Amino acid sequence: MPRFTYVVAIFRQTIVGTAAYFLTKKKIHISQWATHPQWQRRGIATQLVDHLEEIAIQAKVSLMTLWTVEESGNVPIFERLGFKSVEKKVSDIFQSTKGDLIHEVLMVKSIP
């Protein structure tokens, strides 16, 4: 299991967004995204992505990756942040309370 490092977005001493990441020789993998509901659609995710890109550039890696759940509605959000869907699979981790299939989507973003 990789060791995650956490980044947070803070406004007036309140955490308004967070993400976890780990680095490999080739990529930065991002997980555990969250933006406080009252702060959504205010650029918090964009700021986190920008900060993580800077970390990736300093680490000399050229790829950002993340998994998200399709049914959460997050795929279009990450697409607006520059990520592309490259793989989709039925989740073996998440379950729907209604018994519907849940799909995980691997998304990637190239770092210039």
N, CA and C of each residue as an Amber inpcrd file, in Angstrom:
protein
   336
   0.8420000  -1.1810000   0.0000000   0.0000000   0.0000000   0.0000000
   0.8820000   1.2370000   0.0000000   0.6630000   2.1440000  -0.9650000
   1.4880000   3.3460000  -1.0030000   1.1950000   4.2620000   0.1860000
   2.1740000   5.0710000   0.4850000   2.0110000   6.0490000   1.5640000
   1.5380000   7.3620000   0.9530000   0.3960000   7.8390000   1.3850000
  -0.1900000   9.0570000   0.8460000   0.2990000  10.2870000   1.6100000
   0.4260000  11.3700000   0.8840000   0.6560000  12.6950000   1.4500000
  -0.6110000  13.4980000   1.1670000  -0.9830000  14.3630000   2.0840000
  -2.2250000  15.1140000   1.9510000  -1.9490000  16.5920000   1.7020000
  -2.7620000  17.1920000   0.8350000  -2.7500000  18.6290000   0.6270000
  -4.1330000  19.1540000   0.9770000  -4.1760000  20.3740000   1.4980000
  -5.4600000  20.9650000   1.8720000  -5.5410000  22.3960000   1.3520000
  -6.7530000  22.8050000   1.0380000  -7.0490000  24.1960000   0.7010000
  -7.7050000  24.8060000   1.9310000  -7.1680000  25.9280000   2.3590000
  -7.6460000  26.5620000   3.5910000  -8.1150000  27.9830000   3.2970000
  -9.2540000  28.3450000   3.8620000  -9.7560000  29.7120000   3.7940000
 -10.1140000  30.1430000   5.2050000  -9.4570000  31.1860000   5.6670000
  -9.7090000  31.7200000   7.0180000  -9.6980000  30.6250000   8.0790000
  -8.6570000  29.8500000   8.0780000  -8.4050000  28.7960000   9.0640000
  -9.3980000  27.6430000   9.0030000 -10.1070000  27.5030000   7.8670000
 -11.0470000  26.3990000   7.6800000 -10.6160000  25.6020000   6.4530000
 -10.5300000  24.2970000   6.5980000 -10.2180000  23.4440000   5.4520000
 -11.4410000  23.3910000   4.5490000 -11.2570000  23.8020000   3.2860000
 -12.3680000  23.8240000   2.3350000 -12.2020000  22.7820000   1.2340000
 -11.0230000  22.1640000   1.1500000 -10.7860000  21.1220000   0.1590000
  -9.5610000  20.3200000   0.5310000  -9.5010000  19.0910000   0.0320000
  -8.3710000  18.2250000   0.3370000  -8.2000000  17.1660000  -0.7490000
  -6.9920000  16.6660000  -0.8430000  -6.6860000  15.5430000  -1.7330000
  -5.4630000  14.8400000  -1.1710000  -5.3420000  13.5670000  -1.4930000
  -4.1730000  12.7820000  -1.1000000  -3.4540000  12.3590000  -2.3760000
  -2.1410000  12.1610000  -2.2760000  -1.3890000  11.7340000  -3.4480000
  -0.1990000  10.8860000  -3.0270000   0.3050000  10.1140000  -3.9920000
   1.6030000   9.4720000  -3.8300000   2.3350000   9.5700000  -5.1600000
   3.6440000   9.5750000  -5.0810000   4.5020000   9.6970000  -6.2540000
   5.1700000   8.3720000  -6.5680000   5.3070000   8.0900000  -7.8550000
   6.1610000   7.0020000  -8.3250000   7.1940000   7.6520000  -9.2500000
   8.0290000   6.8530000  -9.8840000   9.0280000   7.4160000 -10.7890000
   8.4040000   8.0570000 -12.0190000   7.1700000   7.6520000 -12.3640000
   6.5550000   8.1250000 -13.5950000   5.3110000   8.9890000 -13.4060000
   4.7010000   8.9420000 -12.2120000   3.4130000   9.6350000 -12.0800000
   3.1600000  10.1130000 -10.6610000   2.1670000  10.9850000 -10.5740000
   1.5820000  11.3570000  -9.2930000   0.1480000  10.8120000  -9.3310000
  -0.1980000   9.9980000  -8.3560000  -1.5430000   9.4130000  -8.3030000
  -2.3120000  10.1260000  -7.1990000  -3.5160000  10.5770000  -7.5510000
  -4.3200000  11.3790000  -6.6370000  -5.5290000  10.5810000  -6.1740000
  -5.8760000  10.7720000  -4.9060000  -6.9810000  10.0220000  -4.3190000
  -7.6600000  10.8890000  -3.2650000  -8.7710000  10.4400000  -2.7830000
  -9.4450000  11.0250000  -1.6240000  -9.7460000  12.5180000  -1.7980000
 -10.2600000  12.8850000  -2.9880000 -10.6410000  14.2600000  -3.2670000
 -11.8580000  14.6400000  -2.4570000 -11.8880000  15.8530000  -1.9700000
 -13.0970000  16.3550000  -1.3100000 -13.0670000  17.8770000  -1.3110000
 -14.2110000  18.4670000  -1.5830000 -14.4020000  19.9040000  -1.4290000
 -15.6310000  20.0990000  -0.5590000 -15.4990000  20.9460000   0.4450000
 -16.6250000  21.2240000   1.3300000 -17.8140000  21.6700000   0.4690000
 -19.0090000  21.1330000   0.7300000 -20.1720000  21.4550000  -0.1080000
 -20.4170000  22.9540000  -0.2980000 -20.1790000  23.7500000   0.7310000
 -20.4080000  25.1940000   0.6070000 -19.3520000  25.8790000  -0.2700000
 -18.2850000  25.1520000  -0.5920000 -17.1920000  25.7280000  -1.3760000
 -17.0990000  25.1260000  -2.7780000 -18.0210000  24.2590000  -3.1350000
 -17.9910000  23.6720000  -4.4660000 -18.3110000  24.7320000  -5.5200000
 -17.7330000  24.5460000  -6.7200000 -17.9180000  25.4610000  -7.8490000
 -17.3080000  26.8340000  -7.5820000 -16.2340000  26.8520000  -6.7660000
 -15.5200000  28.1020000  -6.4910000 -14.0330000  27.9970000  -6.8170000
 -13.6520000  26.9520000  -7.5520000 -12.2690000  26.8350000  -7.9850000
 -11.3430000  26.0980000  -7.0340000 -11.8860000  25.4850000  -5.9980000
 -11.0390000  24.7780000  -5.0300000 -10.3500000  23.5850000  -5.6910000
 -11.0950000  22.7730000  -6.4420000 -10.4940000  21.6100000  -7.1120000
  -9.4260000  22.0620000  -8.0990000  -9.6800000  23.1560000  -8.8000000
  -8.6850000  23.6940000  -9.7360000  -7.4070000  24.0770000  -9.0050000
  -7.5430000  24.7230000  -7.8660000  -6.3660000  25.1070000  -7.0770000
  -5.6040000  23.8750000  -6.5910000  -6.3260000  22.8460000  -6.1790000
  -5.6620000  21.6190000  -5.7360000  -4.9260000  20.9590000  -6.8990000
  -5.5680000  20.8830000  -8.0710000  -4.9170000  20.2980000  -9.2420000
  -3.6710000  21.1000000  -9.6070000  -3.7800000  22.4220000  -9.6050000
  -2.6270000  23.2620000  -9.9270000  -1.4750000  23.0080000  -8.9550000
  -1.7960000  22.8970000  -7.6820000  -0.7590000  22.6340000  -6.6810000
  -0.1310000  21.2530000  -6.8850000  -0.9520000  20.2600000  -7.1630000
  -0.4370000  18.9130000  -7.3980000   0.3940000  18.8510000  -8.6790000
   0.0360000  19.6400000  -9.6750000   0.8600000  19.7190000 -10.8900000
   2.2460000  20.2710000 -10.5560000   2.2880000  21.2840000  -9.7020000
   3.5810000  21.8460000  -9.2950000   4.4330000  20.7900000  -8.5830000
   3.7960000  20.0070000  -7.7310000   4.5090000  18.9220000  -7.0450000
   5.0390000  17.9300000  -8.0760000   4.2130000  17.5940000  -9.0590000
   4.6220000  16.6590000 -10.1130000   5.7970000  17.2080000 -10.9130000
   5.7370000  18.4860000 -11.2580000   6.8170000  19.1100000 -12.0160000
   8.1140000  19.0740000 -11.2180000   8.0440000  19.4070000  -9.9430000
   9.2360000  19.3740000  -9.0900000   9.7890000  17.9650000  -8.9680000
   8.8940000  16.9670000  -8.9790000   9.3160000  15.5690000  -8.8730000
   9.7350000  14.9980000 -10.2290000   9.5830000  15.8040000 -11.2880000
   9.9560000  15.4050000 -12.6510000   9.1620000  14.1960000 -13.1540000
   7.8710000  14.1920000 -12.8320000   6.9840000  13.1730000 -13.3850000
   6.0690000  13.8490000 -14.4060000   5.6080000  13.0950000 -15.3760000
   4.8660000  13.7040000 -16.4750000   3.4070000  13.2580000 -16.5730000
   2.9030000  12.6090000 -15.5400000   1.5430000  12.0900000 -15.6120000
   0.8590000  12.1950000 -14.2570000  -0.4070000  12.6380000 -14.2900000
  -1.2690000  12.6150000 -13.1050000  -2.3340000  11.5520000 -13.3600000
  -2.6360000  10.7460000 -12.3560000  -3.6710000   9.7260000 -12.5040000
  -4.6140000   9.7640000 -11.3070000  -5.8240000   9.2950000 -11.5340000
  -6.7860000   9.1390000 -10.4450000  -7.8650000   8.1640000 -10.8760000
  -8.4890000   7.5340000  -9.9120000  -9.6820000   6.7190000 -10.1410000
 -10.8600000   7.4690000  -9.5550000 -11.9860000   7.4390000 -10.2430000
 -13.2080000   8.0260000  -9.7060000 -14.3740000   7.1070000 -10.0240000
 -15.4610000   7.2860000  -9.3330000 -16.6630000   6.4890000  -9.5530000
 -17.5420000   7.2300000 -10.5590000 -17.8530000   6.5710000 -11.6630000
 -18.6500000   7.1860000 -12.7210000 -19.9930000   7.6940000 -12.1940000
 -20.6390000   6.9250000 -11.3790000 -21.9780000   7.2580000 -10.8940000
 -21.9840000   8.4520000  -9.9360000 -20.8170000   8.8860000  -9.4720000
 -20.7410000  10.0440000  -8.5840000 -20.9280000  11.3620000  -9.3320000
 -20.7920000  11.3140000 -10.6680000 -20.8780000  12.5280000 -11.4540000
 -19.5570000  13.2860000 -11.5380000 -18.4720000  12.7010000 -11.0300000
 -17.1830000  13.3930000 -10.9980000 -16.4110000  13.3540000 -12.3100000
 -16.7400000  12.4330000 -13.2180000 -15.9770000  12.3330000 -14.4650000
 -15.9870000  13.6640000 -15.2230000 -17.1340000  14.3110000 -15.4420000
 -17.1080000  15.5980000 -16.1510000 -16.3180000  16.6840000 -15.4110000
 -16.3340000  16.6450000 -14.0930000 -15.5660000  17.6240000 -13.3130000
 -14.0820000  17.4550000 -13.6000000 -13.5980000  16.2090000 -13.5480000
 -12.1780000  15.9720000 -13.8010000 -11.8240000  16.2380000 -15.2680000
 -12.7720000  16.0080000 -16.1810000 -12.5160000  16.3420000 -17.5810000
 -12.3080000  17.8530000 -17.7370000 -13.1120000  18.6460000 -17.0440000
 -12.9260000  20.1010000 -17.0990000 -11.5790000  20.5200000 -16.5190000
 -11.0200000  19.7000000 -15.6440000  -9.7160000  19.9820000 -15.0440000
  -8.5650000  19.4370000 -15.8880000  -8.8910000  18.8860000 -17.0610000
  -7.8590000  18.4490000 -17.9970000  -7.5730000  16.9610000 -18.0180000
  -8.3160000  16.1760000 -17.2600000  -8.1160000  14.7270000 -17.2460000
  -8.9040000  14.0730000 -18.3770000  -8.4320000  12.9040000 -18.8220000
  -9.1190000  12.1130000 -19.8400000  -9.3780000  10.7100000 -19.2830000
 -10.5320000  10.1570000 -19.5910000 -10.8630000   8.7920000 -19.1940000
 -10.0910000   7.8120000 -20.0690000  -9.4230000   6.8390000 -19.4470000
  -8.6690000   5.8670000 -20.2370000  -9.0640000   4.4200000 -19.9390000
  -9.7850000   4.1990000 -18.8690000 -10.2110000   2.8310000 -18.5310000
 -11.4590000   2.9100000 -17.6660000 -12.3560000   1.9460000 -17.8680000
 -13.5800000   1.8600000 -17.0720000 -13.7930000   0.4060000 -16.7170000
 -14.1270000   0.1420000 -15.4560000 -14.3640000  -1.2380000 -15.0270000
 -15.4570000  -1.2700000 -13.9700000 -16.1020000  -2.4200000 -13.8580000
 -17.0650000  -2.6250000 -12.7820000 -16.2750000  -2.7030000 -11.4880000
 -16.7110000  -1.9390000 -10.4990000 -15.9780000  -1.8530000  -9.2350000
 -16.0830000  -3.1400000  -8.4410000 -14.9620000  -3.5530000  -7.8830000
 -14.9710000  -4.6600000  -6.9330000 -14.7810000  -4.1250000  -5.5090000
 -14.8150000  -2.7940000  -5.3790000 -14.6500000  -2.1460000  -4.0720000
 -15.9570000  -1.5280000  -3.5980000 -16.6540000  -0.8260000  -4.5050000
 -17.8470000  -0.0730000  -4.1360000 -19.1120000  -0.8370000  -4.4910000
 -20.1360000  -0.6370000  -3.6550000 -21.4300000  -1.2640000  -3.8870000
 -22.5260000  -0.2150000  -3.8160000 -23.5440000  -0.3840000  -4.6480000
 -24.7020000   0.4820000  -4.6120000 -25.6870000  -0.0280000  -3.5640000
 -26.3340000   0.8810000  -2.8650000 -27.3470000   0.4650000  -1.8940000
 -28.5660000  -0.1350000  -2.5740000 -28.7240000   0.1490000  -3.8870000
 -29.8530000  -0.3880000  -4.6540000 -29.4920000  -1.6540000  -5.4080000
 -28.2280000  -2.0660000  -5.3360000 -27.7900000  -3.2560000  -6.0410000
 -27.3250000  -3.0030000  -7.4640000 -27.3010000  -1.7270000  -7.8980000
 -26.8190000  -1.3920000  -9.2420000 -25.3010000  -1.5610000  -9.3090000
 -24.8030000  -1.8080000 -10.5290000 -23.3610000  -1.8780000 -10.7230000
 -22.7520000  -0.4920000 -10.5560000 -21.5710000  -0.4520000  -9.9760000
 -20.7930000   0.7740000  -9.8240000 -19.5650000   0.6440000 -10.7070000
 -19.2290000   1.7160000 -11.4150000 -18.1020000   1.6920000 -12.3460000
 -17.0030000   2.6430000 -11.8860000 -15.7820000   2.1510000 -11.8920000
 -14.6190000   2.9840000 -11.5990000 -13.9880000   3.3980000 -12.9230000
 -13.5470000   4.6400000 -12.9800000 -12.9510000   5.1940000 -14.1970000
 -11.5450000   5.6810000 -13.8640000 -10.5550000   5.1920000 -14.6370000
  -9.1970000   5.6880000 -14.5120000  -9.0610000   6.9030000 -15.4110000
  -8.5850000   7.9890000 -14.8360000  -8.4050000   9.2220000 -15.5860000
  -6.9500000   9.6600000 -15.4990000  -6.4560000  10.2400000 -16.5840000
  -5.0540000  10.6760000 -16.6280000  -4.9760000  12.0890000 -17.1810000
  -3.9080000  12.7640000 -16.7900000  -3.6200000  14.1100000 -17.2860000
  -2.1300000  14.1990000 -17.4990000  -1.7230000  14.6070000 -18.6880000
  -0.2940000  14.7910000 -18.9740000   0.1800000  16.0990000 -18.3670000
   1.3840000  16.0650000 -17.8460000   2.0120000  17.2560000 -17.2740000
   2.9840000  17.7950000 -18.3230000   2.8510000  19.0710000 -18.6860000
   3.7610000  19.6170000 -19.7180000   5.2050000  19.6610000 -19.2330000
